[in-house]
PDB file of C-alpha atoms in Angstrom:
ATOM      1  CA  MET A   1      41.982  70.464  87.981  1.00  0.00           C
ATOM      2  CA  VAL A   2      42.277  66.473  87.607  1.00  0.00           C
ATOM      3  CA  ILE A   3      39.411  64.931  86.305  1.00  0.00           C
ATOM      4  CA  LYS A   4      39.250  61.663  87.443  1.00  0.00           C
ATOM      5  CA  ASN A   5      35.364  60.598  87.019  1.00  0.00           C
ATOM      6  CA  VAL A   6      33.117  61.385  83.754  1.00  0.00           C
ATOM      7  CA  ASP A   7      29.830  59.892  83.030  1.00  0.00           C
ATOM      8  CA  LEU A   8      27.451  60.761  80.399  1.00  0.00           C
ATOM      9  CA  GLU A   9      24.672  60.939  82.510  1.00  0.00           C
ATOM     10  CA  THR A  10      21.649  62.732  80.334  1.00  0.00           C
ATOM     11  CA  VAL A  11      21.238  62.869  76.822  1.00  0.00           C
ATOM     12  CA  CYS A  12      18.107  65.414  76.053  1.00  0.00           C
ATOM     13  CA  GLY A  13      16.602  65.398  72.622  1.00  0.00           C
ATOM     14  CA  ILE A  14      14.131  67.909  71.283  1.00  0.00           C
ATOM     15  CA  THR A  15      11.137  66.716  73.515  1.00  0.00           C
ATOM     16  CA  SER A  16      12.869  65.624  76.501  1.00  0.00           C
ATOM     17  CA  LYS A  17      12.580  67.699  79.802  1.00  0.00           C
ATOM     18  CA  LEU A  18      15.839  69.109  81.187  1.00  0.00           C
ATOM     19  CA  PRO A  19      17.421  67.583  84.285  1.00  0.00           C
ATOM     20  CA  ASP A  20      16.877  69.367  87.457  1.00  0.00           C
ATOM     21  CA  ASN A  21      20.771  69.452  88.389  1.00  0.00           C
ATOM     22  CA  GLN A  22      22.068  70.221  92.030  1.00  0.00           C
ATOM     23  CA  LEU A  23      25.795  70.602  90.620  1.00  0.00           C
ATOM     24  CA  PRO A  24      27.172  73.908  88.836  1.00  0.00           C
ATOM     25  CA  GLU A  25      27.205  73.399  85.063  1.00  0.00           C
ATOM     26  CA  VAL A  26      29.304  74.844  82.327  1.00  0.00           C
ATOM     27  CA  ALA A  27      28.255  74.782  78.606  1.00  0.00           C
ATOM     28  CA  PHE A  28      29.830  74.514  75.178  1.00  0.00           C
ATOM     29  CA  ALA A  29      28.508  76.280  72.644  1.00  0.00           C
ATOM     30  CA  GLY A  30      29.867  76.725  68.561  1.00  0.00           C
ATOM     31  CA  LYS A  31      29.360  76.135  65.291  1.00  0.00           C
ATOM     32  CA  SER A  32      29.207  72.118  63.914  1.00  0.00           C
ATOM     33  CA  ASN A  33      32.743  71.735  63.008  1.00  0.00           C
ATOM     34  CA  VAL A  34      34.525  74.186  65.522  1.00  0.00           C
ATOM     35  CA  GLY A  35      36.155  71.335  67.570  1.00  0.00           C
ATOM     36  CA  LYS A  36      33.554  71.218  70.441  1.00  0.00           C
ATOM     37  CA  SER A  37      34.054  67.312  71.011  1.00  0.00           C
ATOM     38  CA  SER A  38      37.954  67.496  70.652  1.00  0.00           C
ATOM     39  CA  LEU A  39      37.858  70.233  73.465  1.00  0.00           C
ATOM     40  CA  ILE A  40      35.744  68.307  75.629  1.00  0.00           C
ATOM     41  CA  ASN A  41      37.692  65.374  75.130  1.00  0.00           C
ATOM     42  CA  ALA A  42      40.841  67.258  75.750  1.00  0.00           C
ATOM     43  CA  LEU A  43      39.569  68.473  78.700  1.00  0.00           C
ATOM     44  CA  VAL A  44      38.508  65.372  80.082  1.00  0.00           C
ATOM     45  CA  ASN A  45      41.817  63.436  79.070  1.00  0.00           C
ATOM     46  CA  ARG A  46      39.675  60.770  77.167  1.00  0.00           C
ATOM     47  CA  LYS A  47      39.776  59.906  73.234  1.00  0.00           C
ATOM     48  CA  ALA A  48      36.574  59.351  72.465  1.00  0.00           C
ATOM     49  CA  LEU A  49      34.350  60.549  75.536  1.00  0.00           C
ATOM     50  CA  ALA A  50      32.317  63.110  73.364  1.00  0.00           C
ATOM     51  CA  ARG A  51      31.970  61.740  69.827  1.00  0.00           C
ATOM     52  CA  THR A  52      34.086  63.522  67.317  1.00  0.00           C
ATOM     53  CA  SER A  53      32.835  63.299  63.837  1.00  0.00           C
ATOM     54  CA  SER A  54      33.859  64.207  60.070  1.00  0.00           C
ATOM     55  CA  GLN A  55      30.304  64.619  59.872  1.00  0.00           C
ATOM     56  CA  PRO A  56      29.212  68.015  61.461  1.00  0.00           C
ATOM     57  CA  GLY A  57      26.129  68.370  63.072  1.00  0.00           C
ATOM     58  CA  LYS A  58      26.239  65.380  64.803  1.00  0.00           C
ATOM     59  CA  THR A  59      25.525  66.287  68.214  1.00  0.00           C
ATOM     60  CA  GLN A  60      21.872  66.920  67.892  1.00  0.00           C
ATOM     61  CA  THR A  61      21.071  66.540  71.474  1.00  0.00           C
ATOM     62  CA  ILE A  62      21.983  68.322  75.003  1.00  0.00           C
ATOM     63  CA  ASN A  63      24.619  66.056  76.592  1.00  0.00           C
ATOM     64  CA  PHE A  64      25.406  66.408  80.378  1.00  0.00           C
ATOM     65  CA  TYR A  65      28.378  64.891  81.445  1.00  0.00           C
ATOM     66  CA  ASN A  66      28.997  64.362  85.054  1.00  0.00           C
ATOM     67  CA  ILE A  67      32.518  65.701  86.049  1.00  0.00           C
ATOM     68  CA  ASN A  68      33.933  64.225  89.097  1.00  0.00           C
ATOM     69  CA  LYS A  69      30.596  64.267  90.787  1.00  0.00           C
ATOM     70  CA  SER A  70      31.242  68.293  91.333  1.00  0.00           C
ATOM     71  CA  LEU A  71      29.975  69.608  87.871  1.00  0.00           C
ATOM     72  CA  TYR A  72      28.261  69.091  84.563  1.00  0.00           C
ATOM     73  CA  PHE A  73      29.758  69.864  81.100  1.00  0.00           C
ATOM     74  CA  VAL A  74      27.076  70.752  78.812  1.00  0.00           C
ATOM     75  CA  ASP A  75      27.609  69.748  75.466  1.00  0.00           C
ATOM     76  CA  LEU A  76      25.009  71.748  73.339  1.00  0.00           C
ATOM     77  CA  PRO A  77      23.993  70.951  69.699  1.00  0.00           C
ATOM     78  CA  GLY A  78      26.387  72.601  67.044  1.00  0.00           C
ATOM     79  CA  TYR A  79      24.824  75.303  65.032  1.00  0.00           C
ATOM     80  CA  GLY A  80      24.945  76.470  61.589  1.00  0.00           C
ATOM     81  CA  TYR A  81      25.202  73.207  60.012  1.00  0.00           C
ATOM     82  CA  ALA A  82      23.946  73.418  56.317  1.00  0.00           C
ATOM     83  CA  LYS A  83      22.728  70.499  55.473  1.00  0.00           C
ATOM     84  CA  ALA A  84      20.288  70.383  58.425  1.00  0.00           C
ATOM     85  CA  SER A  85      16.835  71.231  57.405  1.00  0.00           C
ATOM     86  CA  VAL A  86      15.050  74.618  58.379  1.00  0.00           C
ATOM     87  CA  LYS A  87      12.620  72.588  60.888  1.00  0.00           C
ATOM     88  CA  VAL A  88      16.141  70.923  62.435  1.00  0.00           C
ATOM     89  CA  LYS A  89      17.923  74.190  62.919  1.00  0.00           C
ATOM     90  CA  GLU A  90      14.981  76.043  64.377  1.00  0.00           C
ATOM     91  CA  GLN A  91      14.027  72.903  66.878  1.00  0.00           C
ATOM     92  CA  TRP A  92      18.033  72.966  67.784  1.00  0.00           C
ATOM     93  CA  GLY A  93      17.932  76.589  68.248  1.00  0.00           C
ATOM     94  CA  LYS A  94      14.541  76.316  70.470  1.00  0.00           C
ATOM     95  CA  MET A  95      16.127  73.422  72.531  1.00  0.00           C
ATOM     96  CA  VAL A  96      19.507  75.740  73.129  1.00  0.00           C
ATOM     97  CA  GLU A  97      17.430  78.665  73.859  1.00  0.00           C
ATOM     98  CA  ASN A  98      15.283  76.913  76.340  1.00  0.00           C
ATOM     99  CA  TYR A  99      18.575  75.438  78.184  1.00  0.00           C
ATOM    100  CA  LEU A 100      20.232  78.748  78.406  1.00  0.00           C
ATOM    101  CA  HIS A 101      17.056  80.278  80.019  1.00  0.00           C
ATOM    102  CA  ARG A 102      15.906  78.044  82.339  1.00  0.00           C
ATOM    103  CA  SER A 103      19.002  76.509  83.808  1.00  0.00           C
ATOM    104  CA  LYS A 104      19.269  76.989  87.254  1.00  0.00           C
ATOM    105  CA  GLN A 105      22.794  75.753  87.702  1.00  0.00           C
ATOM    106  CA  LEU A 106      24.422  77.503  84.463  1.00  0.00           C
ATOM    107  CA  LYS A 107      27.510  79.019  85.844  1.00  0.00           C
ATOM    108  CA  GLN A 108      29.750  79.706  82.509  1.00  0.00           C
ATOM    109  CA  VAL A 109      29.361  79.376  78.861  1.00  0.00           C
ATOM    110  CA  PHE A 110      32.309  78.763  76.785  1.00  0.00           C
ATOM    111  CA  HIS A 111      31.722  79.851  72.991  1.00  0.00           C
ATOM    112  CA  LEU A 112      34.076  78.098  70.603  1.00  0.00           C
ATOM    113  CA  ILE A 113      35.194  80.108  67.428  1.00  0.00           C
ATOM    114  CA  ASP A 114      37.582  78.567  64.938  1.00  0.00           C
ATOM    115  CA  ILE A 115      40.408  80.878  65.155  1.00  0.00           C
ATOM    116  CA  ARG A 116      41.188  80.707  61.353  1.00  0.00           C
ATOM    117  CA  HIS A 117      38.128  82.590  60.286  1.00  0.00           C
ATOM    118  CA  GLU A 118      36.022  85.251  60.915  1.00  0.00           C
ATOM    119  CA  PRO A 119      33.219  84.757  63.185  1.00  0.00           C
ATOM    120  CA  SER A 120      30.003  83.902  61.033  1.00  0.00           C
ATOM    121  CA  GLU A 121      26.594  85.683  61.328  1.00  0.00           C
ATOM    122  CA  ASN A 122      25.579  82.432  62.999  1.00  0.00           C
ATOM    123  CA  ASP A 123      28.747  82.822  65.817  1.00  0.00           C
ATOM    124  CA  ARG A 124      28.022  86.511  66.274  1.00  0.00           C
ATOM    125  CA  MET A 125      23.834  85.516  66.647  1.00  0.00           C
ATOM    126  CA  MET A 126      24.711  82.909  69.252  1.00  0.00           C
ATOM    127  CA  TYR A 127      27.256  85.319  70.942  1.00  0.00           C
ATOM    128  CA  ASP A 128      24.363  87.817  71.425  1.00  0.00           C
ATOM    129  CA  TRP A 129      22.118  85.437  72.530  1.00  0.00           C
ATOM    130  CA  ILE A 130      24.534  84.137  75.562  1.00  0.00           C
ATOM    131  CA  LEU A 131      24.694  87.637  76.559  1.00  0.00           C
ATOM    132  CA  HIS A 132      21.157  88.315  76.283  1.00  0.00           C
ATOM    133  CA  ASN A 133      20.552  85.321  78.542  1.00  0.00           C
ATOM    134  CA  GLY A 134      22.660  87.179  81.070  1.00  0.00           C
ATOM    135  CA  TYR A 135      25.997  85.393  80.781  1.00  0.00           C
ATOM    136  CA  ARG A 136      29.341  86.518  79.788  1.00  0.00           C
ATOM    137  CA  PRO A 137      30.791  84.130  77.332  1.00  0.00           C
ATOM    138  CA  VAL A 138      34.257  82.926  77.580  1.00  0.00           C
ATOM    139  CA  ILE A 139      35.787  82.873  74.076  1.00  0.00           C
ATOM    140  CA  ILE A 140      37.706  79.459  73.012  1.00  0.00           C
ATOM    141  CA  ALA A 141      39.817  80.052  69.780  1.00  0.00           C
ATOM    142  CA  THR A 142      40.047  76.713  68.429  1.00  0.00           C
ATOM    143  CA  LYS A 143      42.222  74.954  66.404  1.00  0.00           C
ATOM    144  CA  LEU A 144      45.215  77.139  66.937  1.00  0.00           C
ATOM    145  CA  ASP A 145      47.876  74.748  65.969  1.00  0.00           C
ATOM    146  CA  LYS A 146      46.537  75.240  62.229  1.00  0.00           C
ATOM    147  CA  ILE A 147      47.763  78.735  62.059  1.00  0.00           C
ATOM    148  CA  LYS A 148      51.218  80.350  62.333  1.00  0.00           C
ATOM    149  CA  LYS A 149      52.229  81.670  65.728  1.00  0.00           C
ATOM    150  CA  SER A 150      52.672  84.894  64.200  1.00  0.00           C
ATOM    151  CA  GLN A 151      49.061  85.092  62.947  1.00  0.00           C
ATOM    152  CA  VAL A 152      47.585  84.567  66.235  1.00  0.00           C
ATOM    153  CA  PRO A 153      47.292  88.356  67.718  1.00  0.00           C
ATOM    154  CA  LYS A 154      45.721  89.159  64.444  1.00  0.00           C
ATOM    155  CA  GLN A 155      43.180  86.415  64.494  1.00  0.00           C
ATOM    156  CA  LEU A 156      41.950  86.656  68.121  1.00  0.00           C
ATOM    157  CA  ASN A 157      41.682  90.754  67.394  1.00  0.00           C
ATOM    158  CA  LEU A 158      39.581  89.868  64.534  1.00  0.00           C
ATOM    159  CA  ILE A 159      37.394  87.522  66.617  1.00  0.00           C
ATOM    160  CA  LEU A 160      36.714  89.948  69.485  1.00  0.00           C
ATOM    161  CA  THR A 161      36.057  92.751  67.048  1.00  0.00           C
ATOM    162  CA  THR A 162      33.867  90.831  65.016  1.00  0.00           C
ATOM    163  CA  LEU A 163      31.838  89.811  67.759  1.00  0.00           C
ATOM    164  CA  LYS A 164      31.557  93.252  69.336  1.00  0.00           C
ATOM    165  CA  ALA A 165      32.954  91.311  72.366  1.00  0.00           C
ATOM    166  CA  GLU A 166      32.552  93.497  75.807  1.00  0.00           C
ATOM    167  CA  LYS A 167      35.767  95.028  77.064  1.00  0.00           C
ATOM    168  CA  GLY A 168      37.513  92.521  79.262  1.00  0.00           C
ATOM    169  CA  SER A 169      36.020  89.638  77.584  1.00  0.00           C
ATOM    170  CA  ILE A 170      38.331  86.627  77.827  1.00  0.00           C
ATOM    171  CA  ILE A 171      39.515  85.202  74.765  1.00  0.00           C
ATOM    172  CA  ILE A 172      41.416  81.624  74.917  1.00  0.00           C
ATOM    173  CA  PRO A 173      43.522  80.186  72.089  1.00  0.00           C
ATOM    174  CA  PHE A 174      43.226  76.331  72.253  1.00  0.00           C
ATOM    175  CA  SER A 175      44.619  73.566  70.420  1.00  0.00           C
ATOM    176  CA  ALA A 176      43.279  70.115  71.010  1.00  0.00           C
ATOM    177  CA  GLU A 177      46.457  68.622  69.318  1.00  0.00           C
ATOM    178  CA  THR A 178      49.016  70.321  71.675  1.00  0.00           C
ATOM    179  CA  LYS A 179      46.318  70.990  74.656  1.00  0.00           C
ATOM    180  CA  GLN A 180      47.492  74.677  74.797  1.00  0.00           C
ATOM    181  CA  GLY A 181      44.861  76.643  76.422  1.00  0.00           C
ATOM    182  CA  ARG A 182      43.760  73.509  78.853  1.00  0.00           C
ATOM    183  CA  GLU A 183      45.331  74.993  82.006  1.00  0.00           C
ATOM    184  CA  GLU A 184      43.520  78.180  81.545  1.00  0.00           C
ATOM    185  CA  ILE A 185      40.292  76.858  81.175  1.00  0.00           C
ATOM    186  CA  TYR A 186      40.858  74.228  84.283  1.00  0.00           C
ATOM    187  CA  ALA A 187      41.448  77.513  86.140  1.00  0.00           C
ATOM    188  CA  ILE A 188      38.073  78.952  84.959  1.00  0.00           C
ATOM    189  CA  LEU A 189      36.635  75.797  86.047  1.00  0.00           C
ATOM    190  CA  ASP A 190      38.663  75.518  89.683  1.00  0.00           C
ATOM    191  CA  LYS A 191      37.127  78.947  90.142  1.00  0.00           C
ATOM    192  CA  ILE A 192      33.544  78.018  89.323  1.00  0.00           C
ATOM    193  CA  LEU A 193      33.758  75.023  91.700  1.00  0.00           C
ATOM    194  CA  GLU A 194      35.393  77.318  94.519  1.00  0.00           C
ATOM    195  CA  GLU A 195      32.575  79.996  94.349  1.00  0.00           C
ATOM    196  CA  ASN A 196      29.980  77.136  94.269  1.00  0.00           C
ATOM    197  CA  SER A 197      31.224  74.762  97.002  1.00  0.00           C
TER     198      SER A 197
END
């Protein structure tokens, strides 16, 4: 997949109506400091399309990026941000649930988990939520360059076991630094485009 055109087309806040898109959508879900913006930037070959921040919890909207005028990347608000108030967390939750439940074009959810740590309670809830809404998430194990190669199999196994991932679940180790894992993600996107052309 070669990404030539990228436009941030729609930004949905808590009170916004979701766009009625006609193109397939793929969503990115993950904890607020898991490297979601870095992943999106690496996929689209841009330095700062999705705003990365040293302050987690920055994405408080659902952002729709039109990719090559052929599909949408949907950047969901990061969850589990400790400093957000209970009310704000509830609103984010409702927004995400509403999107997963209502989108007619959502074809795939990429669920990002930090490879260095055991998935949190929030990660497990999100995973179950994605399944509950009828999607089989592709797990992206981010920050691959932050651990030794020899630790990778053990950490991937820990993620799958903790999430109680379904047999045959896809897990892709990914590094925004080295771009390892990017081709595997492109292959999934190509398949989605093929099936929906």
